[in-house]
């Protein structure tokens, strides 16, 4: 076999091996959490940053007030100029009546550079829990969510646990369908890497960390400013070597979040997430993400050349075989979250399978071209891209 054959066949083989390893990592996390039983009641502080969420926060509040596990709830109202403050004020009255410790921190200024990161720092400073649990104002959580997350982290060697975050299936359009598919695949990558001991990220709207682990990295103020503060936090904890990062593979801890309404807003969101991986301040995360980006991107960008150089087909074939493996993982662990009214929309998900690596490549090219992203219509000052 000459060097050319090694390149064209080796590319796809390496990509498939990577995805088989990811499947193994997810299986390991499933096995580790399968028989995990809660040993004691722990103090938990749930920290939620809010910025103009009056039209979306109602569903979150309903699911929080009926949780099976009692936790301190801290909202950080980050300069909201809609009805969010009055909604939170009413929620505060309702929780006090139920004996729930709820607090509201109001910010009139936010210097950034990452606005959400600054807001979270204020919430953490006021929290009294042994564990800090995070979500966002546009989410809905299952009734045992807090209990499941606390149960999974109650191990002295565990510093953080990431949980699944899935998009709600709102309509029959392709944008809605693709967001559901995209989110499950992203979590599969996160959980798989976590299972293999290479956790480099997580969704900040379903994440729990221990106070001891946070203190071991110098507190939240020591976390470097990043496009994705959740990934930076997890990377800092893992890099100490003192704590394990774990992932939950069960849908009973799955947080659901509202889908983006337009392709423009969805592209902005995924670009921000991908830039967090491409330009992560943590070397291992940055290396892993860029390697995966380059391998997948090569297989996609070579497609226009196939009519002229057909022998390069293994590069593209390896990408789509990997997407099949991804889809098997997605339906194996979160199939019910991908359904809508009892239907899985299999033809639509087949199109998602084909479109996903193309979209991923496009987003990463935008990242390398240094296209800036926004959060809540504000340009992130931490953009490295």
Coordinates of N, CA and C in Angstrom, one line a residue, residues 94-197:
X94 N -44.1 32.9 46.0 CA -44.6 31.6 46.0 C -43.7 30.6 46.7
X95 N -42.4 30.8 46.5 CA -41.4 29.9 47.1 C -41.3 30.1 48.6
X96 N -41.4 31.3 49.0 CA -41.4 31.6 50.4 C -42.5 30.9 51.1
X97 N -43.7 31.0 50.5 CA -44.9 30.3 51.1 C -44.7 28.8 51.2
X98 N -43.9 28.2 50.4 CA -43.6 26.8 50.4 C -42.4 26.4 51.2
X99 N -41.7 27.4 51.8 CA -40.6 27.2 52.6 C -39.3 26.9 51.8
X100 N -39.3 27.4 50.6 CA -38.1 27.3 49.7 C -37.2 28.5 49.8
X101 N -35.9 28.3 50.0 CA -35.0 29.4 50.1 C -34.7 29.9 48.7
X102 N -35.3 31.1 48.4 CA -35.1 31.7 47.0 C -34.6 33.1 47.2
X103 N -33.7 33.5 46.3 CA -33.1 34.8 46.4 C -33.0 35.3 45.0
X104 N -33.1 36.7 44.9 CA -33.0 37.3 43.6 C -31.9 38.4 43.7
X105 N -30.9 38.3 42.8 CA -29.9 39.3 42.7 C -30.1 40.1 41.5
X106 N -30.1 41.4 41.7 CA -30.4 42.3 40.6 C -29.1 43.1 40.1
X107 N -28.7 42.9 38.9 CA -27.6 43.6 38.3 C -28.0 44.8 37.5
X108 N -27.5 46.0 37.8 CA -27.8 47.2 37.0 C -26.7 47.4 36.0
X109 N -25.5 46.8 36.2 CA -24.4 46.9 35.3 C -23.7 45.6 35.1
X110 N -23.2 45.3 34.0 CA -22.4 44.1 33.7 C -21.3 44.4 32.8
X111 N -20.1 44.5 33.3 CA -18.9 44.9 32.5 C -18.4 43.8 31.6
X112 N -18.9 42.6 31.8 CA -18.4 41.5 31.0 C -17.0 41.0 31.4
X113 N -16.1 40.6 30.5 CA -16.3 40.5 29.1 C -17.3 39.5 28.6
X114 N -17.5 38.4 29.4 CA -18.5 37.4 29.1 C -19.7 37.8 30.1
X115 N -20.8 38.3 29.5 CA -21.8 38.8 30.4 C -22.4 37.7 31.3
X116 N -22.7 36.5 30.7 CA -23.2 35.4 31.5 C -22.3 35.0 32.6
X117 N -21.0 34.9 32.3 CA -20.0 34.5 33.2 C -20.0 35.5 34.4
X118 N -20.1 36.8 34.1 CA -20.1 37.8 35.2 C -21.3 37.6 36.1
X119 N -22.5 37.3 35.5 CA -23.7 37.1 36.3 C -23.6 35.9 37.1
X120 N -23.1 34.8 36.6 CA -22.9 33.6 37.4 C -22.0 33.8 38.6
X121 N -21.0 34.6 38.4 CA -20.0 34.8 39.5 C -20.7 35.5 40.7
X122 N -21.7 36.4 40.4 CA -22.5 37.0 41.5 C -23.4 36.0 42.2
X123 N -23.9 35.1 41.4 CA -24.8 34.1 42.0 C -24.0 33.1 42.9
X124 N -22.9 32.7 42.4 CA -22.0 31.7 43.2 C -21.6 32.4 44.5
X125 N -21.3 33.7 44.4 CA -20.8 34.4 45.6 C -21.9 34.4 46.7
X126 N -23.2 34.3 46.4 CA -24.2 34.3 47.4 C -24.7 32.9 47.7
X127 N -24.2 31.9 47.1 CA -24.7 30.5 47.3 C -24.2 29.9 48.5
X128 N -25.0 29.1 49.2 CA -24.5 28.5 50.5 C -24.4 26.9 50.3
X129 N -24.7 26.4 49.1 CA -24.7 25.0 48.9 C -23.3 24.3 48.9
X130 N -23.3 23.0 49.1 CA -22.1 22.2 48.9 C -21.9 22.0 47.4
X131 N -23.0 22.1 46.6 CA -23.0 21.9 45.2 C -23.7 23.0 44.5
X132 N -23.2 23.4 43.3 CA -23.8 24.4 42.5 C -24.4 23.8 41.3
X133 N -25.7 24.0 41.1 CA -26.4 23.5 39.9 C -26.8 24.6 39.0
X134 N -26.6 24.5 37.7 CA -26.9 25.6 36.8 C -27.9 25.2 35.7
X135 N -28.8 26.2 35.4 CA -29.7 26.1 34.2 C -30.0 27.5 33.8
X136 N -30.8 27.6 32.7 CA -31.1 28.9 32.1 C -32.6 29.1 32.1
X137 N -33.0 30.4 31.9 CA -34.4 30.8 32.0 C -35.3 30.3 30.9
X138 N -34.8 29.8 29.8 CA -35.6 29.3 28.8 C -35.8 27.8 28.8
X139 N -35.5 27.1 29.9 CA -35.5 25.7 30.0 C -36.7 25.1 30.8
X140 N -36.9 23.9 30.6 CA -37.8 23.1 31.4 C -37.1 21.9 32.0
X141 N -37.4 21.5 33.2 CA -36.6 20.4 33.9 C -37.6 19.4 34.4
X142 N -37.2 18.1 34.3 CA -38.1 17.1 34.9 C -38.2 17.1 36.4
X143 N -39.3 16.5 37.0 CA -39.5 16.7 38.4 C -38.4 16.1 39.3
X144 N -37.7 15.1 38.9 CA -36.6 14.6 39.7 C -35.2 15.1 39.3
X145 N -35.2 16.1 38.5 CA -33.9 16.6 37.9 C -32.9 16.9 39.0
X146 N -33.2 17.7 40.0 CA -32.2 18.1 41.0 C -31.7 16.8 41.7
X147 N -32.7 16.0 42.1 CA -32.3 14.7 42.8 C -31.3 13.9 42.0
X148 N -31.6 13.7 40.7 CA -30.8 12.9 39.9 C -29.4 13.5 39.7
X149 N -29.3 14.8 39.5 CA -28.0 15.4 39.4 C -27.2 15.4 40.7
X150 N -27.8 15.6 41.8 CA -27.1 15.5 43.1 C -26.7 14.1 43.4
X151 N -27.5 13.1 43.0 CA -27.2 11.7 43.2 C -25.9 11.3 42.5
X152 N -25.8 11.8 41.3 CA -24.7 11.4 40.4 C -23.4 12.0 40.9
X153 N -23.4 13.2 41.6 CA -22.1 13.9 41.9 C -21.7 13.5 43.3
X154 N -22.5 12.8 44.1 CA -22.1 12.5 45.5 C -21.0 11.4 45.6
X155 N -19.9 11.9 45.2 CA -18.7 11.0 45.3 C -17.5 12.0 45.5
X156 N -16.7 11.7 46.4 CA -15.6 12.7 46.8 C -14.6 12.9 45.6
X157 N -14.6 11.9 44.7 CA -13.7 12.1 43.5 C -14.3 12.7 42.3
X158 N -15.6 13.0 42.4 CA -16.3 13.7 41.3 C -16.5 15.2 41.5
X159 N -15.9 15.9 40.6 CA -16.0 17.4 40.8 C -17.1 18.1 40.0
X160 N -17.5 17.4 38.9 CA -18.6 18.0 38.1 C -19.3 16.9 37.4
X161 N -20.6 17.1 37.1 CA -21.4 16.2 36.3 C -22.2 17.0 35.3
X162 N -22.1 16.6 34.0 CA -22.8 17.2 33.0 C -24.1 16.4 32.7
X163 N -25.2 17.1 32.4 CA -26.4 16.4 32.1 C -26.9 16.8 30.7
X164 N -27.7 16.0 30.1 CA -28.2 16.2 28.7 C -29.1 17.4 28.6
X165 N -28.9 18.2 27.6 CA -29.7 19.3 27.2 C -30.2 19.1 25.8
X166 N -31.5 19.1 25.7 CA -32.1 18.7 24.4 C -33.1 19.8 23.9
X167 N -33.2 20.0 22.7 CA -34.1 21.0 22.1 C -35.5 20.4 22.1
X168 N -36.5 21.3 22.4 CA -37.9 20.9 22.3 C -38.3 20.8 20.8
X169 N -39.1 19.8 20.5 CA -39.6 19.7 19.1 C -40.9 20.4 19.0
X170 N -40.8 21.6 18.4 CA -42.0 22.5 18.4 C -42.8 22.4 17.1
X171 N -42.2 22.1 16.0 CA -43.1 22.1 14.7 C -42.5 21.0 13.8
X172 N -43.0 20.9 12.6 CA -42.6 19.9 11.6 C -41.6 20.4 10.7
X173 N -41.1 21.7 10.8 CA -40.1 22.2 9.9 C -38.8 21.6 10.1
X174 N -37.9 21.7 9.1 CA -36.6 21.1 9.2 C -35.7 21.7 10.2
X175 N -35.8 23.0 10.4 CA -35.0 23.7 11.4 C -35.2 23.2 12.8
X176 N -36.5 23.0 13.1 CA -36.8 22.4 14.4 C -36.3 21.0 14.6
X177 N -36.5 20.2 13.5 CA -36.0 18.8 13.5 C -34.5 18.7 13.7
X178 N -33.8 19.5 12.9 CA -32.4 19.5 12.9 C -31.8 20.0 14.2
X179 N -32.4 20.9 14.9 CA -31.9 21.3 16.2 C -32.0 20.2 17.2
X180 N -33.1 19.4 17.1 CA -33.2 18.3 18.0 C -32.1 17.3 17.8
X181 N -31.8 17.0 16.5 CA -30.8 16.1 16.2 C -29.4 16.6 16.6
X182 N -29.2 17.9 16.2 CA -27.9 18.5 16.5 C -27.6 18.5 18.0
X183 N -28.6 18.8 18.8 CA -28.3 18.8 20.3 C -28.0 17.4 20.9
X184 N -28.7 16.4 20.4 CA -28.4 15.1 20.9 C -27.1 14.6 20.5
X185 N -26.7 14.9 19.3 CA -25.3 14.5 18.8 C -24.2 15.2 19.6
X186 N -24.5 16.5 19.8 CA -23.5 17.3 20.6 C -23.3 16.6 22.0
X187 N -24.4 16.2 22.6 CA -24.3 15.6 23.9 C -23.6 14.3 23.9
X188 N -23.9 13.5 22.8 CA -23.2 12.2 22.6 C -21.7 12.4 22.6
X189 N -21.2 13.4 21.9 CA -19.8 13.7 21.9 C -19.3 14.1 23.2
X190 N -20.0 14.9 23.9 CA -19.6 15.4 25.3 C -19.5 14.2 26.2
X191 N -20.6 13.4 26.3 CA -20.7 12.3 27.2 C -19.6 11.2 26.9
X192 N -19.4 11.0 25.6 CA -18.4 10.0 25.1 C -17.0 10.4 25.6
X193 N -16.7 11.6 25.3 CA -15.4 12.1 25.7 C -15.2 12.1 27.2
X194 N -16.3 12.4 27.9 CA -16.2 12.4 29.4 C -16.0 11.0 29.9
X195 N -16.7 10.0 29.3 CA -16.5 8.6 29.7 C -15.1 8.1 29.5
X196 N -14.4 8.7 28.5 CA -13.0 8.3 28.2 C -12.0 9.1 29.0
X197 N -12.5 10.0 29.9 CA -11.6 10.8 30.7 C -11.0 12.0 30.0

